């Protein structure tokens, strides 16, 4: 019961649309999926695998959220909206995590035993993100919406893109799950493209200067054309 009250409080803290614990308890599919999973996981640990899977499949039908009974989930776990979420058998989720609809905590199909990711504490996973493989996403990490994460994510960092790249946050403790911000993140790929574009413009300028040095006549012709064009525009304006 204490776990449930904590979870309802976490939904109220992170969802501005949540007006009361009663509303969250009765109407939020993420809460229902978590409750069903607690029951299914208990059956799974007692080797009642068929019953556990039956409960999880009913939960999937009822909520649109698929959590394998073998997955381990910590306290105050918040699922926002939730439709389309898939959490694999060997996935582990720490305390105070927040994930959005369309998220997959899955495997690559190549691993044995531990096949799914482990989320540390206070991790935020944006909508549509895919985290695939038996690695860890560190405490206080943030996975941007639509990212595909295929390797370990350090603590206090952000993963962005397809495939995801990591942007470290140095010397500062962050609480991304509390901030509930899954889109305002730096994209290292865009930064690299901007740097390449700037360098390309610089190289083009050098090539133009070199060409004009070797072909001064072309430069003179360009100046004559520009002067002629300006004179023609002035005569047209006078008329």
Short mmCIF file of C-alpha atoms in Angstrom, two decimals:
data_model
loop_
_atom_site.label_atom_id
_atom_site.label_comp_id
_atom_site.label_asym_id
_atom_site.label_seq_id
_atom_site.Cartn_x
_atom_site.Cartn_y
_atom_site.Cartn_z
CA UNK A 1 0.00 0.00 0.00
CA UNK A 2 2.85 2.41 0.80
CA UNK A 3 4.31 1.74 -2.67
CA UNK A 4 0.98 2.60 -4.28
CA UNK A 5 0.60 5.86 -2.32
CA UNK A 6 4.16 6.85 -3.27
CA UNK A 7 3.41 6.11 -6.92
CA UNK A 8 0.21 8.17 -6.90
CA UNK A 9 2.13 11.07 -5.35
CA UNK A 10 4.80 10.77 -8.04
CA UNK A 11 2.14 11.03 -10.76
CA UNK A 12 0.72 14.14 -9.13
CA UNK A 13 4.19 15.70 -8.93
CA UNK A 14 5.06 15.03 -12.58
CA UNK A 15 1.74 15.35 -14.37
CA UNK A 16 0.05 18.78 -14.17
CA UNK A 17 -3.20 17.18 -15.37
CA UNK A 18 -3.40 14.90 -12.31
CA UNK A 19 -5.87 16.59 -9.97
CA UNK A 20 -6.14 13.98 -7.23
CA UNK A 21 -4.77 10.62 -6.13
CA UNK A 22 -8.21 9.10 -6.61
CA UNK A 23 -8.34 10.24 -10.23
CA UNK A 24 -4.85 8.87 -10.88
CA UNK A 25 -5.70 5.55 -9.25
CA UNK A 26 -8.95 5.04 -11.15
CA UNK A 27 -8.15 6.48 -14.58
CA UNK A 28 -4.42 6.32 -15.30
CA UNK A 29 -3.36 3.25 -17.36
CA UNK A 30 0.23 3.53 -16.17
CA UNK A 31 -0.88 2.94 -12.58
CA UNK A 32 -3.03 -0.02 -13.62
CA UNK A 33 -0.15 -1.53 -15.62
CA UNK A 34 2.18 -1.20 -12.63
CA UNK A 35 -0.34 -2.83 -10.25
CA UNK A 36 -0.92 -5.72 -12.64
CA UNK A 37 2.82 -6.12 -13.04
CA UNK A 38 3.38 -6.35 -9.27
CA UNK A 39 0.92 -9.26 -9.17
CA UNK A 40 2.35 -10.93 -12.30
CA UNK A 41 5.92 -10.54 -11.04
CA UNK A 42 5.03 -12.20 -7.73
CA UNK A 43 3.55 -15.14 -9.64
CA UNK A 44 6.62 -15.26 -11.87
CA UNK A 45 8.97 -15.47 -8.87
CA UNK A 46 6.90 -18.36 -7.46
CA UNK A 47 7.29 -20.22 -10.76
CA UNK A 48 3.65 -19.67 -11.78
CA UNK A 49 4.84 -18.63 -15.22
CA UNK A 50 1.61 -19.31 -17.13
CA UNK A 51 -0.53 -17.37 -14.65
CA UNK A 52 2.02 -14.55 -14.61
CA UNK A 53 1.96 -14.31 -18.39
CA UNK A 54 -1.84 -14.45 -18.46
CA UNK A 55 -2.00 -11.47 -16.08
CA UNK A 56 0.53 -9.51 -18.14
CA UNK A 57 -1.41 -10.20 -21.34
CA UNK A 58 -4.63 -9.01 -19.72
CA UNK A 59 -2.80 -5.88 -18.61
CA UNK A 60 -1.57 -5.36 -22.17
CA UNK A 61 -5.12 -5.68 -23.50
CA UNK A 62 -6.53 -3.35 -20.85
CA UNK A 63 -3.82 -0.64 -20.79
CA UNK A 64 -1.86 -0.90 -24.06
CA UNK A 65 1.31 -1.34 -21.99
CA UNK A 66 3.25 -4.59 -22.24
CA UNK A 67 5.50 -5.44 -19.29
CA UNK A 68 6.95 -8.93 -19.10
CA UNK A 69 6.35 -10.53 -15.67
CA UNK A 70 10.08 -11.09 -15.24
CA UNK A 71 10.97 -7.39 -15.45
CA UNK A 72 12.06 -5.68 -12.22
CA UNK A 73 10.59 -2.25 -11.45
CA UNK A 74 11.54 0.10 -8.63
CA UNK A 75 9.51 2.53 -6.56
CA UNK A 76 7.61 5.62 -7.76
CA UNK A 77 7.68 4.47 -11.39
CA UNK A 78 5.69 6.88 -13.61
CA UNK A 79 4.36 6.01 -17.07
CA UNK A 80 2.96 9.04 -18.89
CA UNK A 81 0.12 8.05 -21.29
CA UNK A 82 1.77 4.67 -21.85
CA UNK A 83 0.26 3.34 -25.08
CA UNK A 84 2.74 1.18 -26.98
CA UNK A 85 5.29 0.71 -24.20
CA UNK A 86 7.16 -2.62 -24.26
CA UNK A 87 9.41 -3.75 -21.38
CA UNK A 88 11.31 -7.01 -21.81
CA UNK A 89 11.79 -9.94 -19.45
CA UNK A 90 15.26 -9.10 -18.11
CA UNK A 91 14.76 -5.33 -18.04
CA UNK A 92 15.38 -3.57 -14.72
CA UNK A 93 14.08 -0.12 -13.78
CA UNK A 94 15.32 1.82 -10.75
CA UNK A 95 13.47 4.22 -8.46
CA UNK A 96 11.85 7.50 -9.58
CA UNK A 97 11.98 6.76 -13.31
CA UNK A 98 9.67 8.39 -15.84
CA UNK A 99 8.95 6.99 -19.31
CA UNK A 100 6.59 8.13 -22.06
CA UNK A 101 4.41 6.33 -24.59
CA UNK A 102 5.98 4.29 -27.37
CA UNK A 103 9.13 3.43 -25.39
CA UNK A 104 10.78 0.03 -25.86
CA UNK A 105 13.19 -1.53 -23.38
CA UNK A 106 14.10 -4.44 -25.59
CA UNK A 107 16.82 -6.74 -26.82
CA UNK A 108 18.79 -7.09 -30.05
CA UNK A 109 18.03 -10.78 -30.55
CA UNK A 110 21.72 -11.69 -30.25
CA UNK A 111 22.16 -11.92 -26.48
CA UNK A 112 21.60 -14.78 -24.05
CA UNK A 113 20.54 -14.51 -20.41
CA UNK A 114 20.43 -10.80 -19.61
CA UNK A 115 19.03 -9.40 -22.86
CA UNK A 116 17.37 -6.13 -21.92
CA UNK A 117 18.58 -2.79 -20.50
CA UNK A 118 18.87 -1.64 -16.90
CA UNK A 119 17.71 1.87 -16.01
CA UNK A 120 19.29 3.49 -12.96
CA UNK A 121 17.47 5.82 -10.59
CA UNK A 122 15.73 9.01 -11.76
CA UNK A 123 15.98 8.25 -15.48
CA UNK A 124 13.74 9.99 -18.03
CA UNK A 125 12.98 8.25 -21.35
CA UNK A 126 11.24 10.39 -23.98
CA UNK A 127 8.38 9.16 -26.14
CA UNK A 128 9.24 6.77 -28.95
CA UNK A 129 12.73 6.04 -27.65
CA UNK A 130 14.22 2.57 -28.14
CA UNK A 131 16.78 1.21 -25.67
CA UNK A 132 18.05 -2.10 -27.00
CA UNK A 133 20.57 -4.41 -25.34
CA UNK A 134 21.86 -5.62 -21.95
CA UNK A 135 23.62 -2.43 -20.83
CA UNK A 136 22.96 0.19 -18.17
CA UNK A 137 21.52 3.67 -18.44
CA UNK A 138 23.09 5.50 -15.49
CA UNK A 139 21.39 7.45 -12.71
CA UNK A 140 19.87 10.82 -13.65
CA UNK A 141 20.28 10.14 -17.38
CA UNK A 142 17.88 11.45 -20.01
CA UNK A 143 17.02 9.72 -23.30
CA UNK A 144 15.63 12.20 -25.81
CA UNK A 145 12.38 11.48 -27.67
CA UNK A 146 12.82 9.25 -30.72
CA UNK A 147 16.37 8.18 -29.85
CA UNK A 148 17.70 4.68 -30.44
CA UNK A 149 20.17 3.74 -27.71
CA UNK A 150 22.47 0.80 -28.44
CA UNK A 151 25.23 1.25 -25.86
CA UNK A 152 25.74 2.28 -22.24
CA UNK A 153 24.72 5.76 -21.13
CA UNK A 154 26.79 7.29 -18.27
CA UNK A 155 25.14 8.87 -15.22
CA UNK A 156 24.06 12.54 -15.40
CA UNK A 157 24.10 12.58 -19.19
CA UNK A 158 21.86 12.88 -22.22
CA UNK A 159 21.56 10.51 -25.18
CA UNK A 160 20.26 11.95 -28.45
CA UNK A 161 19.77 10.72 -31.99
CA UNK A 162 19.70 7.58 -34.15
CA UNK A 163 21.88 5.87 -33.13
CA UNK A 164 22.05 7.86 -29.92
CA UNK A 165 25.15 9.83 -28.98
CA UNK A 166 25.93 10.89 -25.44
CA UNK A 167 26.26 14.47 -24.22
CA UNK A 168 27.86 14.54 -20.78
CA UNK A 169 26.74 17.03 -18.14
CA UNK A 170 29.88 17.91 -16.21
CA UNK A 171 30.05 18.82 -12.58
CA UNK A 172 26.35 19.30 -12.03
CA UNK A 173 23.78 17.04 -10.42
CA UNK A 174 20.61 16.98 -12.46
CA UNK A 175 17.14 15.56 -11.95
CA UNK A 176 15.76 15.14 -15.42
CA UNK A 177 12.77 13.05 -14.41
CA UNK A 178 11.64 15.88 -12.14
CA UNK A 179 12.15 18.48 -14.86
CA UNK A 180 9.96 16.48 -17.29
CA UNK A 181 11.72 17.93 -20.35
CA UNK A 182 12.34 15.43 -23.14
CA UNK A 183 12.96 17.70 -26.14
CA UNK A 184 15.19 20.63 -25.09
CA UNK A 185 18.48 18.78 -25.43
CA UNK A 186 21.67 19.40 -27.34
CA UNK A 187 22.15 17.32 -30.48
CA UNK A 188 25.84 16.56 -31.10
CA UNK A 189 25.11 15.60 -34.71
CA UNK A 190 23.67 19.04 -35.46
CA UNK A 191 26.70 20.67 -33.81
CA UNK A 192 29.04 18.63 -36.05
CA UNK A 193 27.03 19.55 -39.16
CA UNK A 194 27.16 23.25 -38.23
CA UNK A 195 30.95 23.04 -37.72
CA UNK A 196 31.37 21.27 -41.10
CA UNK A 197 29.22 23.89 -42.84
CA UNK A 198 31.26 26.72 -41.33
CA UNK A 199 34.52 25.08 -42.38
CA UNK A 200 33.19 24.47 -45.90
CA UNK A 201 32.31 28.16 -46.28
CA UNK A 202 35.84 29.08 -45.12
CA UNK A 203 37.44 26.71 -47.67
CA UNK A 204 35.23 28.07 -50.48
CA UNK A 205 36.29 31.61 -49.61
CA UNK A 206 39.97 30.65 -49.74
CA UNK A 207 39.49 28.94 -53.11
CA UNK A 208 37.73 32.02 -54.52
CA UNK A 209 40.56 34.28 -53.33
CA UNK A 210 43.17 31.95 -54.83
CA UNK A 211 41.30 31.82 -58.13
CA UNK A 212 41.05 35.60 -58.37
CA UNK A 213 44.77 35.94 -57.67
CA UNK A 214 45.54 33.59 -60.56
CA UNK A 215 42.89 35.14 -62.84
CA UNK A 216 42.83 38.91 -62.13
CA UNK A 217 41.12 39.59 -65.47
CA UNK A 218 38.00 37.72 -64.30
CA UNK A 219 37.93 39.87 -61.20
CA UNK A 220 38.12 43.02 -63.35
CA UNK A 221 35.28 41.74 -65.57
CA UNK A 222 33.13 41.08 -62.53
CA UNK A 223 33.71 44.63 -61.31
CA UNK A 224 32.77 46.05 -64.74
CA UNK A 225 29.59 43.93 -64.82
CA UNK A 226 28.62 45.09 -61.34
CA UNK A 227 29.22 48.74 -62.23
CA UNK A 228 27.23 48.39 -65.47
CA UNK A 229 24.34 46.76 -63.64
CA UNK A 230 24.25 49.54 -61.03
CA UNK A 231 24.32 52.21 -63.77
CA UNK A 232 21.47 50.47 -65.63
CA UNK A 233 19.37 50.38 -62.47
CA UNK A 234 20.00 54.10 -61.88
CA UNK A 235 19.01 54.99 -65.49
CA UNK A 236 15.83 52.90 -65.14
CA UNK A 237 14.94 54.70 -61.95
CA UNK A 238 15.49 58.08 -63.60
CA UNK A 239 13.17 57.20 -66.49
#
